[in-house]
Amino acid sequence: MKSIGVVRKVDELGRIVMPIELRRALDIAIKDSMEFFIDGDKIVLKKYQPEGVCLMTGEITSENHEYGNGQITLSAEGAELLLKELQEALQK
């Protein structure tokens, strides 16, 4: 695990402030939901992504498909967008 050299105190309501640099680096916006996990004596925070949401469009439908051993979910439109982006990147 990598330290970013920032220490924050927990306030009386149990809140901690996440530094803006960290939120920007991880694309966490105001009002985004965060998911909590426990790993031994560590607390792990992860930006919440509901299951079945297209990685490219944010669309949630029963027609979305999982790829990469379930690591990537794409709608038909999202798959086309990703394919186009990959083809453009390979042509450079």
mmCIF file of C-alpha atoms in Angstrom:
data_model
loop_
_atom_site.group_PDB
_atom_site.id
_atom_site.type_symbol
_atom_site.label_atom_id
_atom_site.label_comp_id
_atom_site.label_asym_id
_atom_site.label_seq_id
_atom_site.Cartn_x
_atom_site.Cartn_y
_atom_site.Cartn_z
ATOM 1 C CA MET A 1 0.000 0.000 0.000
ATOM 2 C CA LYS A 2 1.304 3.465 -0.905
ATOM 3 C CA SER A 3 1.171 6.407 1.530
ATOM 4 C CA ILE A 4 0.346 9.831 0.095
ATOM 5 C CA GLY A 5 1.680 11.591 3.195
ATOM 6 C CA VAL A 6 -1.645 13.076 4.329
ATOM 7 C CA VAL A 7 -3.102 12.566 7.808
ATOM 8 C CA ARG A 8 -6.632 13.662 8.746
ATOM 9 C CA LYS A 9 -8.474 13.591 12.076
ATOM 10 C CA VAL A 10 -11.924 12.077 12.515
ATOM 11 C CA ASP A 11 -14.423 14.729 13.680
ATOM 12 C CA GLU A 12 -17.125 14.290 16.339
ATOM 13 C CA LEU A 13 -19.551 12.934 13.706
ATOM 14 C CA GLY A 14 -17.059 10.332 12.441
ATOM 15 C CA ARG A 15 -16.214 12.230 9.250
ATOM 16 C CA ILE A 16 -12.849 12.635 7.558
ATOM 17 C CA VAL A 17 -12.013 14.976 4.700
ATOM 18 C CA MET A 18 -10.548 13.388 1.580
ATOM 19 C CA PRO A 19 -7.925 15.709 0.006
ATOM 20 C CA ILE A 20 -8.926 17.301 -3.304
ATOM 21 C CA GLU A 21 -5.776 15.944 -4.988
ATOM 22 C CA LEU A 22 -6.840 12.409 -4.101
ATOM 23 C CA ARG A 23 -10.423 12.990 -5.277
ATOM 24 C CA ARG A 24 -9.182 14.395 -8.570
ATOM 25 C CA ALA A 25 -6.723 11.549 -9.110
ATOM 26 C CA LEU A 26 -9.457 8.949 -8.501
ATOM 27 C CA ASP A 27 -12.249 10.855 -10.314
ATOM 28 C CA ILE A 28 -14.377 11.168 -7.164
ATOM 29 C CA ALA A 29 -16.887 14.015 -7.432
ATOM 30 C CA ILE A 30 -19.130 15.671 -4.864
ATOM 31 C CA LYS A 31 -22.112 13.408 -4.081
ATOM 32 C CA ASP A 32 -20.392 10.267 -5.451
ATOM 33 C CA SER A 33 -21.122 7.194 -3.337
ATOM 34 C CA MET A 34 -18.245 5.441 -1.617
ATOM 35 C CA GLU A 35 -18.112 1.787 -0.624
ATOM 36 C CA PHE A 36 -16.320 0.624 2.548
ATOM 37 C CA PHE A 37 -14.404 -2.629 2.958
ATOM 38 C CA ILE A 38 -12.363 -4.104 5.796
ATOM 39 C CA ASP A 39 -9.094 -5.895 5.043
ATOM 40 C CA GLY A 40 -7.682 -7.110 8.350
ATOM 41 C CA ASP A 41 -7.022 -3.925 10.322
ATOM 42 C CA LYS A 42 -7.365 -1.673 7.248
ATOM 43 C CA ILE A 43 -10.350 0.293 5.968
ATOM 44 C CA VAL A 44 -10.556 0.369 2.180
ATOM 45 C CA LEU A 45 -12.667 2.986 0.381
ATOM 46 C CA LYS A 46 -13.768 2.473 -3.206
ATOM 47 C CA LYS A 47 -15.894 4.627 -5.476
ATOM 48 C CA TYR A 48 -19.199 2.765 -5.668
ATOM 49 C CA GLN A 49 -20.169 1.377 -9.068
ATOM 50 C CA PRO A 50 -23.490 -0.468 -9.210
ATOM 51 C CA GLU A 51 -23.366 -3.879 -10.885
ATOM 52 C CA GLY A 52 -24.206 -4.009 -14.558
ATOM 53 C CA VAL A 53 -23.349 -0.367 -15.329
ATOM 54 C CA CYS A 54 -21.638 0.240 -18.676
ATOM 55 C CA LEU A 55 -18.098 1.475 -18.155
ATOM 56 C CA MET A 56 -18.328 3.827 -21.162
ATOM 57 C CA THR A 57 -21.899 5.190 -21.072
ATOM 58 C CA GLY A 58 -23.068 4.632 -17.492
ATOM 59 C CA GLU A 59 -26.127 2.847 -18.899
ATOM 60 C CA ILE A 60 -27.702 0.037 -16.872
ATOM 61 C CA THR A 61 -29.698 -2.451 -18.933
ATOM 62 C CA SER A 62 -30.273 -6.176 -18.943
ATOM 63 C CA GLU A 63 -28.556 -6.261 -22.347
ATOM 64 C CA ASN A 64 -25.158 -5.127 -21.024
ATOM 65 C CA HIS A 65 -22.428 -7.762 -21.319
ATOM 66 C CA GLU A 66 -19.441 -8.524 -19.120
ATOM 67 C CA TYR A 67 -15.968 -8.872 -20.615
ATOM 68 C CA GLY A 68 -12.488 -9.548 -19.245
ATOM 69 C CA ASN A 69 -13.585 -12.210 -16.747
ATOM 70 C CA GLY A 70 -16.330 -9.949 -15.428
ATOM 71 C CA GLN A 71 -14.044 -6.950 -14.893
ATOM 72 C CA ILE A 72 -15.644 -4.773 -17.612
ATOM 73 C CA THR A 73 -19.344 -4.259 -18.318
ATOM 74 C CA LEU A 74 -20.367 -2.672 -21.626
ATOM 75 C CA SER A 75 -23.609 -1.841 -23.408
ATOM 76 C CA ALA A 76 -23.714 -2.255 -27.180
ATOM 77 C CA GLU A 77 -23.129 1.492 -27.578
ATOM 78 C CA GLY A 78 -20.329 1.431 -25.002
ATOM 79 C CA ALA A 79 -18.624 -1.460 -26.780
ATOM 80 C CA GLU A 80 -18.716 0.484 -30.058
ATOM 81 C CA LEU A 81 -17.284 3.588 -28.372
ATOM 82 C CA LEU A 82 -14.498 1.576 -26.753
ATOM 83 C CA LEU A 83 -13.684 -0.263 -29.982
ATOM 84 C CA LYS A 84 -13.453 3.029 -31.876
ATOM 85 C CA GLU A 85 -11.222 4.527 -29.174
ATOM 86 C CA LEU A 86 -8.947 1.470 -29.194
ATOM 87 C CA GLN A 87 -8.675 1.479 -32.990
ATOM 88 C CA GLU A 88 -7.740 5.182 -32.948
ATOM 89 C CA ALA A 89 -5.115 4.546 -30.252
ATOM 90 C CA LEU A 90 -3.584 1.669 -32.249
ATOM 91 C CA GLN A 91 -3.309 3.804 -35.397
ATOM 92 C CA LYS A 92 -1.106 6.390 -33.646
#
